[in-house]
Coordinates of N, CA and C in Angstrom, one line a residue:
M1 N -199.4 -11.4 63.5 CA -199.0 -9.9 62.9 C -198.6 -9.1 64.1
N2 N -199.0 -9.3 65.2 CA -198.8 -8.4 66.2 C -196.8 -8.4 66.5
E3 N -196.4 -9.8 66.4 CA -194.9 -9.9 66.5 C -194.3 -9.2 65.3
A4 N -195.0 -9.3 64.3 CA -194.2 -8.6 63.1 C -194.3 -7.0 63.3
D5 N -195.5 -6.6 63.7 CA -195.5 -5.2 64.1 C -194.8 -4.8 64.9
L6 N -194.2 -5.4 66.1 CA -193.2 -5.2 67.3 C -191.9 -5.2 66.6
R7 N -191.6 -6.2 65.7 CA -190.1 -6.2 65.3 C -189.9 -5.2 64.1
E8 N -191.0 -4.9 63.2 CA -190.8 -3.6 62.5 C -190.6 -2.4 63.2
T9 N -191.4 -2.1 64.2 CA -191.4 -0.8 64.9 C -190.1 -0.8 65.6
Q10 N -189.7 -1.7 66.1 CA -188.3 -1.8 66.8 C -187.3 -1.6 65.6
A11 N -187.3 -1.8 64.3 CA -186.3 -1.5 63.4 C -186.5 -0.3 63.0
G12 N -187.6 0.6 63.4 CA -187.6 1.9 63.1 C -188.7 2.2 62.0
K13 N -189.4 1.3 61.7 CA -190.6 1.5 60.7 C -192.0 1.9 61.3
I14 N -192.4 2.6 60.6 CA -194.0 3.0 60.8 C -194.7 1.7 60.2
V15 N -195.6 1.3 61.0 CA -196.3 0.2 60.7 C -197.8 0.4 60.5
V16 N -198.3 0.2 59.2 CA -199.8 0.3 59.1 C -200.3 -1.1 58.7
K17 N -201.4 -1.6 59.5 CA -201.7 -2.8 59.0 C -203.2 -3.0 59.1
P18 N -203.8 -4.0 58.9 CA -205.3 -4.3 58.9 C -205.7 -4.2 60.4
A19 N -206.7 -3.5 60.6 CA -207.1 -3.6 61.9 C -208.3 -4.3 62.6
C20 N -209.1 -5.0 61.7 CA -210.1 -5.8 61.7 C -209.9 -7.1 61.3
D21 N -210.0 -8.1 62.1 CA -210.0 -9.6 61.8 C -211.4 -9.9 61.9
T22 N -212.0 -9.9 60.7 CA -213.5 -10.2 60.7 C -213.8 -11.7 60.8
K23 N -212.8 -12.5 60.8 CA -212.8 -14.0 61.0 C -213.1 -14.4 62.4
S24 N -212.8 -13.5 63.3 CA -213.0 -13.6 64.8 C -214.0 -13.0 65.0
P25 N -214.9 -13.4 66.1 CA -216.2 -12.9 66.6 C -215.9 -11.5 67.2
H26 N -216.9 -10.5 66.9 CA -216.9 -9.3 67.3 C -218.1 -8.8 67.3
E27 N -218.6 -7.8 68.1 CA -220.0 -7.2 68.1 C -220.2 -6.4 66.9
L28 N -219.0 -6.0 66.3 CA -219.2 -4.9 65.2 C -219.6 -5.7 63.9
W29 N -219.4 -7.0 63.8 CA -219.8 -7.8 62.5 C -220.3 -9.2 62.9
S30 N -220.9 -9.3 64.2 CA -221.7 -10.4 64.6 C -222.9 -10.2 64.9
G31 N -223.9 -11.3 64.9 CA -225.2 -10.9 65.3 C -226.0 -10.1 64.1
P32 N -227.0 -9.3 64.4 CA -228.0 -8.6 63.6 C -227.3 -7.7 62.3
A33 N -226.1 -7.4 62.6 CA -225.2 -6.6 61.7 C -224.5 -7.6 60.8
E34 N -224.7 -8.9 61.0 CA -224.0 -9.7 60.1 C -224.6 -9.6 58.7
A35 N -225.8 -9.1 58.3 CA -226.3 -8.9 57.1 C -225.4 -7.8 56.4
E36 N -224.8 -7.1 56.9 CA -224.0 -5.9 56.6 C -222.7 -6.3 56.4
A37 N -222.3 -7.6 56.5 CA -220.9 -8.0 56.5 C -220.3 -7.9 55.3
G38 N -221.1 -8.1 54.1 CA -220.4 -7.8 52.7 C -220.1 -6.4 52.6
A39 N -221.0 -5.5 53.1 CA -220.8 -3.9 52.9 C -219.6 -3.7 53.8
L40 N -219.3 -4.2 55.0 CA -218.1 -4.0 55.9 C -216.9 -4.4 55.0
K41 N -217.0 -5.8 54.5 CA -215.7 -6.1 54.0 C -215.4 -5.4 52.8
V42 N -216.3 -4.9 52.1 CA -215.9 -3.8 50.9 C -215.3 -2.6 51.3
R43 N -216.1 -2.1 52.6 CA -215.3 -0.9 53.2 C -213.9 -1.1 53.5
L44 N -213.7 -2.3 54.4 CA -212.4 -2.6 54.9 C -211.6 -2.9 53.9
D45 N -211.7 -3.6 52.7 CA -210.9 -3.6 51.7 C -210.5 -2.4 51.0
D46 N -211.3 -1.4 51.0 CA -211.0 -0.2 50.3 C -210.1 0.6 51.2
L47 N -210.4 0.3 52.6 CA -209.3 0.9 53.5 C -207.9 0.4 53.4
H48 N -208.0 -1.0 53.3 CA -206.7 -1.6 53.2 C -205.8 -1.3 51.7
R49 N -206.7 -1.2 50.8 CA -205.9 -0.7 49.7 C -205.2 0.6 49.8
A50 N -206.1 1.7 50.4 CA -205.6 3.0 50.7 C -204.4 2.9 51.6
K51 N -204.0 1.9 52.4 CA -203.1 1.7 53.4 C -201.8 1.3 52.7
I52 N -202.2 0.3 51.6 CA -201.2 -0.1 50.8 C -200.5 1.0 49.7
R53 N -201.3 2.0 49.5 CA -201.0 3.1 48.7 C -199.9 4.0 49.5
L54 N -200.3 4.0 50.9 CA -199.5 4.9 51.7 C -198.2 4.4 52.0
A55 N -198.1 2.9 52.0 CA -196.9 2.3 52.4 C -195.8 2.5 51.5
D56 N -194.7 2.4 52.0 CA -193.3 2.2 51.3 C -193.0 0.6 50.8
E57 N -193.5 -0.2 51.6 CA -193.4 -1.5 51.1 C -194.4 -2.3 51.9
V58 N -194.8 -3.5 51.5 CA -195.9 -4.3 52.2 C -195.1 -5.7 52.7
L59 N -195.5 -6.1 54.1 CA -194.8 -7.2 54.6 C -196.2 -8.0 54.6
V60 N -196.0 -9.3 54.0 CA -197.0 -10.4 54.2 C -196.5 -11.3 55.3
V61 N -197.4 -11.4 56.2 CA -197.2 -12.2 57.4 C -198.0 -13.6 57.4
G62 N -197.2 -14.6 57.7 CA -197.8 -15.8 57.6 C -197.5 -17.0 56.6
D63 N -197.8 -18.2 56.8 CA -197.4 -19.0 56.0 C -198.7 -19.7 55.1
Y64 N -199.8 -19.0 55.0 CA -200.9 -19.0 54.0 C -201.4 -17.7 53.5
I65 N -201.6 -17.7 52.2 CA -202.2 -16.8 51.5 C -203.5 -17.2 50.9
G66 N -204.3 -16.3 51.3 CA -205.8 -16.6 50.7 C -206.1 -15.8 49.6
D67 N -207.3 -15.9 49.1 CA -207.7 -14.8 47.8 C -207.3 -13.4 48.3
S68 N -208.0 -12.8 49.1 CA -207.9 -11.5 49.5 C -206.4 -11.1 49.6
T69 N -205.6 -11.8 50.4 CA -204.1 -11.4 50.4 C -203.5 -11.6 49.0
R70 N -203.7 -12.5 48.5 CA -203.3 -12.7 47.0 C -203.5 -11.3 46.2
A71 N -204.9 -11.0 46.3 CA -205.2 -9.7 45.5 C -204.6 -8.5 46.0
E72 N -204.4 -8.5 47.3 CA -203.4 -7.3 47.7 C -201.9 -7.3 47.4
I73 N -201.5 -8.4 47.4 CA -200.0 -8.5 46.7 C -200.0 -8.1 45.4
A74 N -201.0 -8.5 44.5 CA -201.0 -8.0 43.1 C -201.1 -6.4 43.1
Y75 N -202.2 -6.1 44.1 CA -202.4 -4.5 44.1 C -201.0 -4.0 44.3
A76 N -200.5 -4.4 45.4 CA -199.3 -3.7 45.8 C -198.1 -3.6 44.8
R77 N -197.9 -4.7 44.0 CA -197.1 -5.0 43.1 C -197.4 -4.0 41.7
S78 N -198.6 -4.0 41.6 CA -199.1 -3.2 40.5 C -198.9 -1.5 40.6
L79 N -198.7 -1.3 41.8 CA -198.3 0.2 42.4 C -196.7 0.2 42.3
G80 N -195.9 -0.7 42.0 CA -194.5 -0.8 42.2 C -194.0 -0.7 43.7
K81 N -194.8 -1.3 44.6 CA -194.4 -1.4 46.1 C -193.8 -2.8 46.1
P82 N -192.7 -2.7 46.9 CA -191.8 -4.0 47.2 C -192.8 -4.7 48.2
V83 N -192.7 -6.1 48.0 CA -193.3 -6.8 48.9 C -192.4 -7.8 49.5
R84 N -192.5 -7.9 50.8 CA -191.3 -9.0 51.7 C -192.6 -9.9 52.2
F85 N -192.0 -11.1 52.8 CA -192.7 -12.1 53.2 C -192.1 -12.7 54.3
T86 N -192.7 -13.0 55.4 CA -192.2 -13.6 56.5 C -191.9 -15.1 56.3
H87 N -192.7 -15.6 55.2 CA -192.3 -17.0 54.7 C -192.2 -16.9 53.1
P88 N -191.3 -16.7 52.6 CA -191.1 -16.3 51.2 C -191.5 -17.3 50.4
E89 N -191.8 -18.7 50.8 CA -192.3 -19.9 50.0 C -193.7 -19.6 49.7
V90 N -194.4 -18.6 50.2 CA -195.9 -18.7 49.9 C -195.9 -17.5 48.9
D91 N -194.9 -16.9 48.6 CA -195.0 -15.8 47.3 C -195.5 -16.4 46.0
P92 N -196.7 -15.8 45.9 CA -197.3 -16.5 44.5 C -196.6 -16.2 43.2
D93 N -195.5 -15.3 43.3 CA -195.0 -15.1 41.9 C -193.4 -15.8 42.3
A94 N -193.3 -16.5 43.1 CA -191.8 -17.0 43.4 C -191.6 -18.3 42.5

């Protein structure tokens, strides 16, 4: 995702991307606060949808799409946002 950020920025685009990778360990969502992980995910999902609403287009990075990304693609398309893929073969609507 960082490489895509650099390339899009170099191309003159403003990049707004997810800021938290909750699959990687971090003190904000590991340990005792882990019980709040569900609430954190809900808040982060809400923020990510807000970022999608702000976007002119959505770039999906990577060669795998999980349930969350699939839902974000559907949400972006429901808003009429163009969706591009670094790996077009993973487009669920292709």
